[in-house]
Short mmCIF file of C-alpha atoms in Angstrom, two decimals:
data_model
loop_
_atom_site.label_atom_id
_atom_site.label_comp_id
_atom_site.label_asym_id
_atom_site.label_seq_id
_atom_site.Cartn_x
_atom_site.Cartn_y
_atom_site.Cartn_z
CA GLY V 1 157.87 2.51 116.97
CA GLU V 2 156.84 -1.12 116.78
CA ASP V 3 156.46 -2.68 113.45
CA VAL V 4 153.18 -3.16 113.12
CA LYS V 5 152.38 -5.68 110.03
CA PRO V 6 149.31 -4.79 107.65
CA PHE V 7 148.05 -8.67 108.12
CA THR V 8 148.10 -10.85 110.64
CA PRO V 9 150.08 -14.52 110.23
CA GLU V 10 146.75 -15.93 110.42
CA LYS V 11 145.24 -13.79 107.93
CA THR V 12 147.88 -13.60 105.33
CA LYS V 13 148.28 -17.63 105.32
CA GLU V 14 144.57 -17.39 104.30
CA ILE V 15 145.48 -15.23 101.26
CA VAL V 16 148.16 -17.19 100.46
CA MET V 17 146.26 -20.49 100.49
CA SER V 18 143.44 -18.75 98.70
CA LEU V 19 144.10 -16.67 96.22
CA GLN V 20 144.59 -18.20 92.70
CA GLN V 21 145.63 -14.84 90.71
CA PRO V 22 149.36 -12.87 91.56
CA ALA V 23 149.42 -10.52 94.16
CA VAL V 24 152.20 -8.45 95.89
CA PHE V 25 152.09 -7.96 99.51
CA CYS V 26 153.87 -4.91 100.69
CA ASN V 27 154.99 -3.92 104.07
CA MET V 28 155.06 -7.23 105.18
CA VAL V 29 158.89 -7.63 105.59
CA GLY V 30 160.58 -4.59 106.78
CA ASP V 31 161.99 -5.89 110.16
CA TRP V 32 163.55 -9.04 107.90
CA PRO V 33 167.15 -9.08 108.61
CA ALA V 34 167.26 -10.79 105.15
CA LEU V 35 166.53 -7.42 103.83
CA GLN V 36 170.23 -6.78 104.28
CA TRP V 37 171.04 -9.46 102.28
CA ASN V 38 172.55 -7.99 98.92
CA VAL V 39 175.75 -8.89 97.19
CA LYS V 40 178.06 -7.13 99.01
CA TYR V 41 176.56 -8.01 102.03
CA LEU V 42 176.37 -11.91 101.17
CA SER V 43 179.76 -11.95 99.39
CA ALA V 44 181.18 -10.81 103.21
CA VAL V 45 179.49 -13.36 104.69
CA LEU V 46 180.52 -16.29 102.38
CA GLY V 47 184.40 -15.19 102.68
CA GLY V 48 185.69 -17.08 99.70
CA LYS V 49 183.60 -19.53 99.34
CA THR V 50 182.45 -20.32 95.20
CA ILE V 51 179.12 -21.28 93.82
CA GLN V 52 177.95 -21.93 90.32
CA PHE V 53 176.75 -19.27 87.87
CA ARG V 54 174.75 -20.07 84.67
CA LEU V 55 175.87 -17.56 82.00
CA GLY V 56 173.63 -16.66 79.02
CA LEU V 57 173.66 -14.24 75.99
CA LYS V 58 171.87 -11.10 76.19
CA THR V 59 171.13 -11.51 72.39
CA VAL V 60 167.02 -12.24 72.03
CA ASP V 61 166.45 -14.96 69.61
CA LEU V 62 163.30 -16.81 68.45
CA VAL V 63 163.98 -19.73 70.37
CA PRO V 64 163.88 -19.51 74.58
CA GLN V 65 167.33 -20.05 75.98
CA PHE V 66 167.37 -22.99 77.94
CA GLU V 67 169.58 -24.00 80.46
CA THR V 68 171.15 -26.91 78.29
CA SER V 69 172.56 -23.64 75.99
CA CYS V 70 174.08 -22.26 78.60
CA SER V 71 177.55 -22.17 80.07
CA TYR V 72 178.62 -22.39 83.91
CA VAL V 73 180.95 -21.39 85.94
CA GLU V 74 182.23 -21.18 89.56
CA ALA V 75 183.29 -18.21 91.15
CA THR V 76 183.26 -16.06 94.23
CA LEU V 77 180.30 -13.34 94.76
CA GLU V 78 183.17 -10.63 95.07
CA GLU V 79 184.22 -12.03 91.53
CA PHE V 80 180.49 -11.72 90.25
CA LEU V 81 180.52 -8.10 92.01
CA ALA V 82 183.54 -7.11 89.86
CA TRP V 83 182.48 -8.65 86.95
CA SER V 84 178.66 -7.17 86.59
CA CYS V 85 180.47 -3.46 87.80
CA GLY V 86 183.15 -4.11 84.64
CA GLN V 87 186.07 -3.84 87.05
CA PRO V 88 189.25 -4.98 85.38
CA SER V 89 190.50 -7.37 88.02
CA CYS V 90 187.63 -9.83 86.42
CA LEU V 91 189.62 -10.10 82.91
CA SER V 92 191.80 -13.02 84.68
CA GLY V 93 188.97 -14.78 86.30
CA PRO V 94 185.94 -16.95 86.08
CA PHE V 95 184.04 -14.84 84.31
CA SER V 96 187.20 -13.43 81.61
CA CYS V 97 185.76 -15.21 78.69
CA TYR V 98 182.33 -13.50 79.09
CA ASP V 99 181.89 -9.89 78.08
CA TYR V 100 179.02 -8.59 80.44
CA SER V 101 177.64 -6.17 77.50
CA LYS V 102 177.03 -9.64 75.86
CA TYR V 103 176.60 -12.23 78.66
CA TRP V 104 174.46 -12.02 81.79
CA ALA V 105 175.29 -14.15 84.72
CA TYR V 106 172.91 -16.33 87.01
CA ALA V 107 173.15 -18.00 90.47
CA ASP V 108 169.95 -19.55 90.86
CA TYR V 109 168.10 -22.21 92.80
CA LYS V 110 170.79 -21.68 95.29
CA TYR V 111 169.57 -23.75 98.46
CA ILE V 112 170.06 -21.29 101.42
CA ALA V 113 170.59 -24.49 103.74
CA ARG V 114 173.28 -25.60 101.77
CA ILE V 115 175.45 -22.07 101.16
CA PHE V 116 175.36 -21.19 104.55
CA GLU V 117 175.62 -24.71 105.85
CA ASP V 118 178.30 -23.21 108.62
CA LYS V 119 176.26 -20.48 109.61
CA PRO V 120 173.06 -21.62 110.51
CA GLU V 121 171.94 -18.87 112.27
CA ILE V 122 171.78 -16.92 109.38
CA PHE V 123 168.49 -18.94 108.50
CA GLN V 124 166.65 -17.07 111.05
CA ASP V 125 167.26 -13.46 108.92
CA VAL V 126 164.08 -15.33 106.89
CA ARG V 127 160.96 -15.12 108.82
CA TRP V 128 158.12 -16.68 106.89
CA ALA V 129 156.45 -17.26 110.16
CA ASP V 130 155.21 -13.85 109.35
CA PHE V 131 153.08 -15.07 106.34
CA GLY V 132 151.51 -17.78 108.48
CA PHE V 133 153.95 -20.48 108.49
CA PRO V 134 156.09 -21.01 111.49
CA GLY V 135 159.23 -23.03 111.69
CA ARG V 136 159.94 -21.78 107.86
CA SER V 137 162.95 -20.10 107.45
CA GLY V 138 166.01 -19.30 105.24
CA LYS V 139 166.72 -23.20 105.26
CA ASP V 140 163.52 -23.82 103.41
CA SER V 141 164.31 -21.14 101.59
CA THR V 142 166.30 -20.25 98.12
CA LEU V 143 168.61 -18.06 96.80
CA TRP V 144 168.84 -16.12 93.01
CA ILE V 145 171.51 -13.88 92.23
CA GLY V 146 171.90 -12.67 89.05
CA SER V 147 173.08 -9.65 86.47
CA GLU V 148 170.96 -7.33 84.33
CA GLY V 149 169.07 -9.70 81.58
CA ALA V 150 169.65 -12.99 83.67
CA ASN V 151 166.33 -14.83 83.03
CA THR V 152 164.61 -18.41 83.14
CA PRO V 153 162.77 -19.90 80.17
CA CYS V 154 158.97 -18.93 80.67
CA HIS V 155 157.60 -22.13 82.76
CA LEU V 156 155.20 -23.62 85.24
CA ASP V 157 155.70 -25.54 88.38
CA SER V 158 154.12 -28.70 88.54
CA TYR V 159 153.98 -28.24 92.72
CA GLY V 160 153.00 -25.89 94.98
CA CYS V 161 152.78 -21.98 95.06
CA ASN V 162 155.50 -19.60 95.60
CA LEU V 163 156.52 -17.07 97.69
CA VAL V 164 159.02 -14.77 96.35
CA LEU V 165 160.86 -11.88 98.32
CA GLN V 166 162.97 -9.04 96.14
CA VAL V 167 166.04 -8.15 98.12
CA GLN V 168 168.25 -6.10 95.76
CA GLY V 169 167.41 -4.65 92.69
CA ARG V 170 164.31 -5.29 90.37
CA LYS V 171 162.89 -8.14 88.66
CA ARG V 172 159.97 -7.88 85.72
CA TRP V 173 157.45 -11.05 86.00
CA HIS V 174 155.39 -11.97 82.84
CA LEU V 175 152.86 -14.17 84.69
CA PHE V 176 149.99 -16.30 82.31
CA PRO V 177 147.12 -17.99 83.84
CA PRO V 178 147.08 -21.98 83.65
CA GLY V 179 144.43 -21.41 81.35
CA ASP V 180 146.60 -19.94 78.86
CA THR V 181 148.62 -23.96 78.91
CA SER V 182 147.68 -24.35 75.49
CA PHE V 183 148.75 -20.95 74.00
CA LEU V 184 152.04 -21.44 75.43
CA TYR V 185 152.61 -24.66 73.67
CA PRO V 186 154.07 -26.79 76.63
CA THR V 187 157.06 -29.17 76.26
CA ARG V 188 159.03 -31.64 78.61
CA ILE V 189 162.22 -31.33 76.47
CA PRO V 190 164.56 -30.50 78.11
CA TYR V 191 163.37 -32.45 80.67
CA GLU V 192 163.44 -31.13 84.06
CA GLU V 193 161.09 -32.75 87.05
CA SER V 194 158.38 -30.54 88.18
CA SER V 195 159.04 -27.98 85.23
CA ILE V 196 157.03 -27.65 82.26
CA PHE V 197 158.63 -25.69 79.73
CA SER V 198 156.95 -23.38 77.26
CA LYS V 199 158.81 -23.28 73.73
CA VAL V 200 157.64 -19.96 72.83
CA ASN V 201 160.50 -17.11 73.99
CA ILE V 202 158.19 -14.76 75.38
CA ALA V 203 160.55 -11.91 75.01
CA ASN V 204 160.42 -12.31 71.35
CA PRO V 205 157.66 -14.75 70.33
CA ASP V 206 157.65 -16.57 66.96
CA LEU V 207 153.95 -16.17 65.86
CA LYS V 208 154.60 -18.04 62.67
CA ARG V 209 155.62 -21.20 64.44
CA PHE V 210 153.29 -20.15 67.55
CA PRO V 211 150.55 -18.49 66.21
CA GLU V 212 147.85 -19.24 69.60
CA PHE V 213 150.78 -17.56 71.72
CA LYS V 214 148.83 -13.99 70.33
CA ASN V 215 145.71 -15.68 72.47
CA SER V 216 147.31 -15.78 75.84
CA THR V 217 147.34 -12.97 78.22
CA ALA V 218 150.21 -11.84 80.19
CA HIS V 219 150.07 -10.06 83.59
CA VAL V 220 152.94 -8.41 83.76
CA VAL V 221 154.46 -6.42 87.15
CA THR V 222 157.98 -5.50 88.43
CA LEU V 223 159.45 -6.51 92.17
CA SER V 224 161.15 -4.11 94.02
CA PRO V 225 163.18 -4.66 96.99
CA GLY V 226 161.01 -5.32 99.75
CA GLN V 227 157.99 -6.84 98.35
CA VAL V 228 156.63 -10.28 98.15
CA LEU V 229 155.10 -11.86 95.09
CA LEU V 230 152.56 -14.60 95.21
CA VAL V 231 152.60 -16.85 92.46
CA PRO V 232 149.50 -19.38 92.78
CA ARG V 233 149.64 -23.02 91.59
CA HIS V 234 150.66 -23.46 88.07
CA TRP V 235 151.07 -19.89 86.72
CA TRP V 236 153.55 -19.98 83.84
CA HIS V 237 156.16 -17.50 84.56
CA TYR V 238 158.94 -15.75 82.85
CA VAL V 239 161.46 -13.61 84.74
CA GLU V 240 164.14 -11.45 84.18
CA SER V 241 166.36 -8.93 86.19
CA ILE V 242 166.12 -5.59 84.98
CA ASP V 243 169.10 -3.77 87.15
CA PRO V 244 173.16 -4.46 87.29
CA VAL V 245 172.72 -6.80 90.27
CA THR V 246 169.31 -8.50 91.65
CA VAL V 247 168.68 -11.02 94.96
CA SER V 248 165.78 -12.69 95.41
CA ILE V 249 164.35 -15.14 98.23
CA ASN V 250 161.76 -17.81 97.61
CA SER V 251 160.00 -20.38 99.44
CA TRP V 252 157.68 -22.98 97.48
CA ILE V 253 154.25 -23.77 99.90
CA GLU V 254 152.86 -27.21 99.22
CA LEU V 255 149.76 -27.86 98.53
CA ASP V 256 147.00 -30.84 98.54
CA ALA V 257 147.13 -31.09 94.87
CA ASP V 258 150.72 -31.68 94.69
CA HIS V 259 150.14 -35.37 95.72
CA GLU V 260 148.72 -35.92 92.17
CA ALA V 261 150.59 -33.47 90.76
CA ARG V 262 153.36 -36.06 92.05
CA VAL V 263 151.91 -38.99 90.28
CA GLU V 264 151.44 -37.36 87.05
CA GLU V 265 155.60 -36.01 87.49
CA ALA V 266 156.52 -40.06 87.97
CA ILE V 267 154.82 -40.97 85.21
CA THR V 268 156.40 -38.11 82.80
CA ARG V 269 159.62 -39.21 84.14
CA MET V 270 159.30 -43.08 83.61
CA LEU V 271 158.09 -42.29 79.63
CA VAL V 272 160.56 -39.64 79.12
CA CYS V 273 163.77 -41.23 80.84
CA ALA V 274 162.76 -44.72 79.12
CA ILE V 275 161.88 -43.34 75.60
CA LYS V 276 165.22 -40.88 75.52
CA SER V 277 167.71 -43.35 77.04
CA ALA V 278 166.93 -45.67 74.57
CA GLU V 279 168.32 -43.34 71.81
CA ASN V 280 171.69 -43.10 70.35
CA PRO V 281 173.50 -40.82 72.85
CA SER V 282 175.81 -39.92 70.00
CA ASP V 283 172.84 -37.67 68.49
CA GLY V 284 173.86 -34.55 70.67
CA ASP V 285 170.27 -33.92 71.63
CA LEU V 286 170.90 -32.10 75.23
CA TRP V 287 167.35 -33.82 76.22
CA LEU V 288 168.13 -33.75 80.43
CA ASN V 289 168.31 -30.35 81.99
CA PRO V 290 171.40 -29.34 84.00
CA THR V 291 169.24 -29.40 87.21
CA GLU V 292 168.96 -33.17 86.60
CA VAL V 293 172.39 -35.21 87.47
CA GLU V 294 171.25 -38.41 85.53
CA ALA V 295 168.60 -40.34 84.11
CA THR V 296 167.12 -42.73 86.59
CA SER V 297 166.61 -46.29 85.91
CA HIS V 298 163.27 -47.67 84.95
CA GLU V 299 163.01 -49.53 88.41
CA ILE V 300 163.67 -46.48 90.46
CA ASN V 301 161.37 -44.77 88.31
CA LEU V 302 158.43 -47.21 88.79
CA GLN V 303 159.46 -47.13 92.67
CA TYR V 304 158.82 -43.59 92.63
CA LEU V 305 155.76 -43.46 91.00
CA ASN V 306 154.26 -46.39 93.16
CA LYS V 307 155.15 -44.17 96.29
CA ALA V 308 153.53 -41.57 94.63
CA VAL V 309 150.61 -43.08 94.30
CA SER V 310 150.23 -44.58 97.83
CA ALA V 311 151.31 -41.41 98.87
CA TYR V 312 148.28 -39.40 97.05
CA LEU V 313 145.72 -42.25 98.02
CA LYS V 314 146.68 -42.11 102.04
CA CYS V 315 146.42 -38.44 101.47
CA GLN V 316 142.69 -39.27 100.11
CA GLU V 317 142.16 -41.60 103.10
CA THR V 318 143.15 -39.18 105.49
CA SER V 319 141.25 -36.51 104.17
CA VAL V 320 138.02 -38.18 104.09
CA SER V 321 138.39 -39.56 107.75
CA GLY V 322 139.52 -35.78 108.66
CA GLN V 323 136.79 -33.75 107.44
CA ALA V 324 134.49 -34.13 110.45
CA ARG V 325 136.91 -32.64 112.77
CA SER V 326 138.84 -30.64 110.31
CA SER V 327 137.12 -27.36 110.74
CA SER V 328 137.79 -26.97 114.47
CA THR V 329 141.31 -28.20 114.37
CA GLY V 330 142.82 -26.05 111.48
CA ALA V 331 146.09 -27.03 109.17
CA ARG V 332 149.45 -28.14 110.41
CA GLN V 333 151.48 -25.05 109.95
CA ARG V 334 154.96 -26.86 109.01
CA THR V 335 155.73 -28.36 106.04
CA ASN V 336 158.00 -31.19 104.91
CA ALA V 337 161.29 -29.51 104.28
CA SER V 338 162.91 -32.64 103.14
CA CYS V 339 160.87 -33.01 99.93
CA LYS V 340 160.92 -29.30 98.87
CA LYS V 341 160.19 -28.88 94.92
CA ARG V 342 162.17 -31.72 93.51
CA ARG V 343 162.43 -35.88 93.95
CA GLY V 344 165.94 -35.65 93.22
CA VAL V 345 166.68 -33.19 96.61
CA GLY V 346 166.58 -34.63 99.67
CA CYS V 347 163.56 -36.94 98.69
CA GLU V 348 164.73 -40.31 97.26
CA PRO V 349 162.00 -43.12 96.74
CA GLU V 350 161.73 -44.55 100.32
CA SER V 351 161.31 -41.14 102.07
CA CYS V 352 158.17 -39.96 100.07
CA THR V 353 155.95 -41.69 102.21
CA SER V 354 156.35 -38.35 104.39
CA LEU V 355 154.41 -36.64 101.88
CA THR V 356 151.22 -38.34 103.27
CA GLN V 357 151.80 -36.25 106.52
CA GLU V 358 151.04 -32.98 104.41
CA CYS V 359 147.43 -32.62 103.29
CA ASP V 360 146.09 -30.66 105.66
CA PHE V 361 146.25 -27.38 104.08
CA PRO V 362 143.27 -25.21 104.71
CA THR V 363 141.34 -24.33 101.46
CA ALA V 364 138.95 -21.24 100.95
CA LYS V 365 135.31 -21.14 100.51
CA ALA V 366 134.21 -19.24 97.05
CA GLU V 367 132.57 -16.59 99.44
CA GLU V 368 136.10 -16.11 101.21
CA LEU V 369 137.51 -15.36 98.31
CA GLN V 370 135.32 -12.14 97.96
CA LYS V 371 136.83 -10.80 100.92
CA ILE V 372 140.66 -10.45 99.96
CA PRO V 373 141.94 -7.33 101.11
CA PHE V 374 143.28 -5.83 98.38
CA GLY V 375 144.49 -2.49 98.78
CA PRO V 376 147.64 -0.33 99.20
CA HIS V 377 149.27 -3.27 101.20
CA LEU V 378 148.19 -6.36 98.64
CA ILE V 379 148.29 -5.40 95.48
CA GLN V 380 146.43 -7.36 92.55
CA VAL V 381 148.55 -8.07 89.35
CA LEU V 382 146.28 -7.47 86.56
CA PRO V 383 146.21 -8.67 83.10
CA GLN V 384 147.33 -6.57 80.04
CA SER V 385 144.36 -4.62 78.39
CA HIS V 386 145.14 -6.46 75.44
CA LYS V 387 145.79 -9.91 73.94
CA MET V 388 149.37 -10.37 72.93
CA SER V 389 150.55 -10.16 69.70
CA VAL V 390 154.23 -9.43 70.64
CA MET V 391 155.91 -8.99 73.74
CA SER V 392 155.44 -5.64 74.91
CA ALA V 393 157.44 -3.75 77.62
CA VAL V 394 154.88 -0.75 77.20
CA ALA V 395 153.58 0.45 80.53
CA VAL V 396 150.01 0.03 80.95
CA GLU V 397 148.51 2.55 83.05
CA SER V 398 146.75 1.69 86.51
CA GLY V 399 142.95 1.94 86.81
CA GLY V 400 143.22 2.50 90.27
CA GLY V 401 145.07 3.10 93.32
CA ASP V 402 144.66 -0.71 94.68
CA LEU V 403 145.05 -1.89 90.88
CA LEU V 404 148.73 -3.19 89.96
CA HIS V 405 149.91 -2.86 87.03
CA GLU V 406 153.43 -2.37 85.12
CA ASN V 407 154.11 1.53 85.29
CA GLU V 408 156.68 4.24 85.51
CA GLY V 409 156.30 5.57 88.67
CA GLU V 410 155.63 2.52 90.87
CA HIS V 411 157.29 -0.89 90.66
CA PHE V 412 155.75 -3.83 92.28
CA GLY V 413 155.64 -6.89 91.34
CA LYS V 414 160.21 -16.12 91.34
CA LEU V 415 161.63 -20.19 91.54
CA HIS V 416 162.10 -24.40 91.67
CA CYS V 417 164.27 -25.55 94.27
CA LYS V 418 166.48 -27.14 91.93
CA ARG V 419 170.06 -29.30 92.24
CA LYS V 420 172.44 -27.99 89.84
CA ARG V 421 175.18 -30.11 87.77
CA LEU V 422 178.33 -28.14 87.27
CA LEU V 423 178.98 -28.17 83.45
CA MET V 424 181.99 -26.66 82.68
CA SER V 425 182.70 -25.75 79.00
CA ASN V 426 186.38 -25.96 77.52
CA ASP V 427 185.46 -23.33 74.84
CA CYS V 428 184.01 -20.24 76.55
CA GLU V 429 182.30 -18.84 73.82
CA THR V 430 181.06 -22.14 72.30
CA ALA V 431 178.75 -23.40 75.08
CA ALA V 432 176.95 -20.38 75.39
CA HIS V 433 175.98 -20.25 71.68
CA GLN V 434 175.18 -23.95 71.62
CA MET V 435 171.00 -24.65 71.10
CA ASP V 436 169.01 -27.49 70.99
CA SER V 437 168.69 -29.07 67.69
CA ASP V 438 165.22 -29.78 68.26
CA CYS V 439 164.39 -26.39 69.35
CA ARG V 440 165.05 -24.21 66.44
CA PRO V 441 162.35 -24.05 63.08
CA CYS V 442 163.18 -26.34 60.44
CA THR V 443 160.93 -25.85 57.56
CA SER V 444 163.00 -29.02 55.33
CA GLN V 445 162.31 -31.38 58.53
CA THR V 446 159.53 -33.95 57.70
CA ALA V 447 160.32 -36.67 59.41
CA LEU V 448 159.13 -36.98 63.23
CA SER V 449 161.61 -37.24 66.19
CA THR V 450 161.48 -38.56 69.30
CA ASN V 451 160.84 -35.26 70.89
CA ASP V 452 157.85 -35.00 68.21
CA LEU V 453 156.28 -38.26 69.94
CA LEU V 454 157.29 -36.99 73.34
CA ASP V 455 155.26 -33.77 72.98
CA CYS V 456 152.33 -35.28 72.42
CA LEU V 457 152.71 -38.25 74.70
CA VAL V 458 154.04 -36.35 77.95
CA ASN V 459 151.32 -33.38 77.07
CA PRO V 460 150.28 -32.30 80.50
CA ARG V 461 146.83 -33.20 79.11
CA VAL V 462 147.35 -36.44 78.43
CA ILE V 463 149.66 -37.10 81.31
CA SER V 464 146.68 -35.76 83.83
CA LEU V 465 144.23 -38.14 81.70
CA VAL V 466 146.69 -41.46 82.20
CA ALA V 467 147.24 -40.05 86.19
CA GLN V 468 143.82 -40.60 86.63
CA LEU V 469 143.19 -44.02 84.99
CA LEU V 470 145.88 -45.50 87.18
CA LEU V 471 144.54 -44.00 90.56
CA GLU V 472 140.95 -45.54 89.38
CA ARG V 473 142.75 -48.68 88.79
CA MET V 474 144.09 -48.71 92.28
CA ARG V 475 141.24 -47.57 93.82
CA VAL V 476 139.17 -50.67 92.41
#
């Protein structure tokens, strides 16, 4: 019979735009052609086309395995699949230096629009219109392909909320609310626009160095194929692949608050680039994340700051002037595809004025939050019942059929549209073992470093205050 979805697109969008806690949508994508996008299928579609994989060690250290400490290779999906299955053919391929028992591989932040630029018809396999965003398809989405153990360090996204479709295999999500930010010891080194990293290795926290982490509250959930996870704005997340091969598709949904967030990001970028670029480049500090092609000049960063401020103020003017008619007109449902997530992806300072057109999303009233239809089709990702003293993979029993926890019998429930630079290592083993010098505990170090200063100077709380002062100055 006809595939009847539990929520209409209008109702789904209302939930996405108003819900301030993570939740899993079930039975919403059963008819999506994208559900057949397993690695074998994608390999056939792409033929011999290569994509970049990030490789990291499976061993768990007290220090997060940032992308600056990983190796990178170019490989076909066929070669990846052979490697992940332990086939002998990979002994002479791009993965030949990396023992599958010791390493994981992740093709992350891959724009579907770029991968399949010669096959645009495949974009329609992803149907975000069912979630209330007509016109949004695979062209506005990102692809993630990983092996068991593949992960990204714990971080929060400065912009938007996130919808994540699990296609193949399972991923375990560790989510922390915005209120836990101070417990997660935020840092902007390595620097990556719109990503605030945690200094804590969530999988193996160093409680001597980061004692406040024990006060954080994790919401842990395992996302299975056919389920869609909603990650609300500014929720921290650490994601790991727990099956031999995983495939995910995500899309970030822009929000009104992104205008102010872009002002904060522009301030942060100016400060980090100015201060770090002034250091001796031979000191070996890999402060710039591989997702950032280069440290942009002060002039370009200042231009972007002015554009971001202008966009914010224009959005505020539009919001005030349109309040009288907004209740009846509703929200525009198409978001700007040219400024998906990062300033560096198809959004130079000159084009960022288009952000002013995207400030009319609906916001739910407080009483509407009480009407969220939780149940078998929309499952809450609830917090663990105890404060975290150590990372625990132990399942938490569910208190009810409509409340979601990690458990043995059920598997319910990421990430940034980023650009990747090819970082090829001449020594396969050396690059994967590299770690940022500033990331390791050093009891003998007494002198403050530039990174110590930046950790304080560009702390999210400080940047938020600076942004408010700048915006007040512009209003006068």
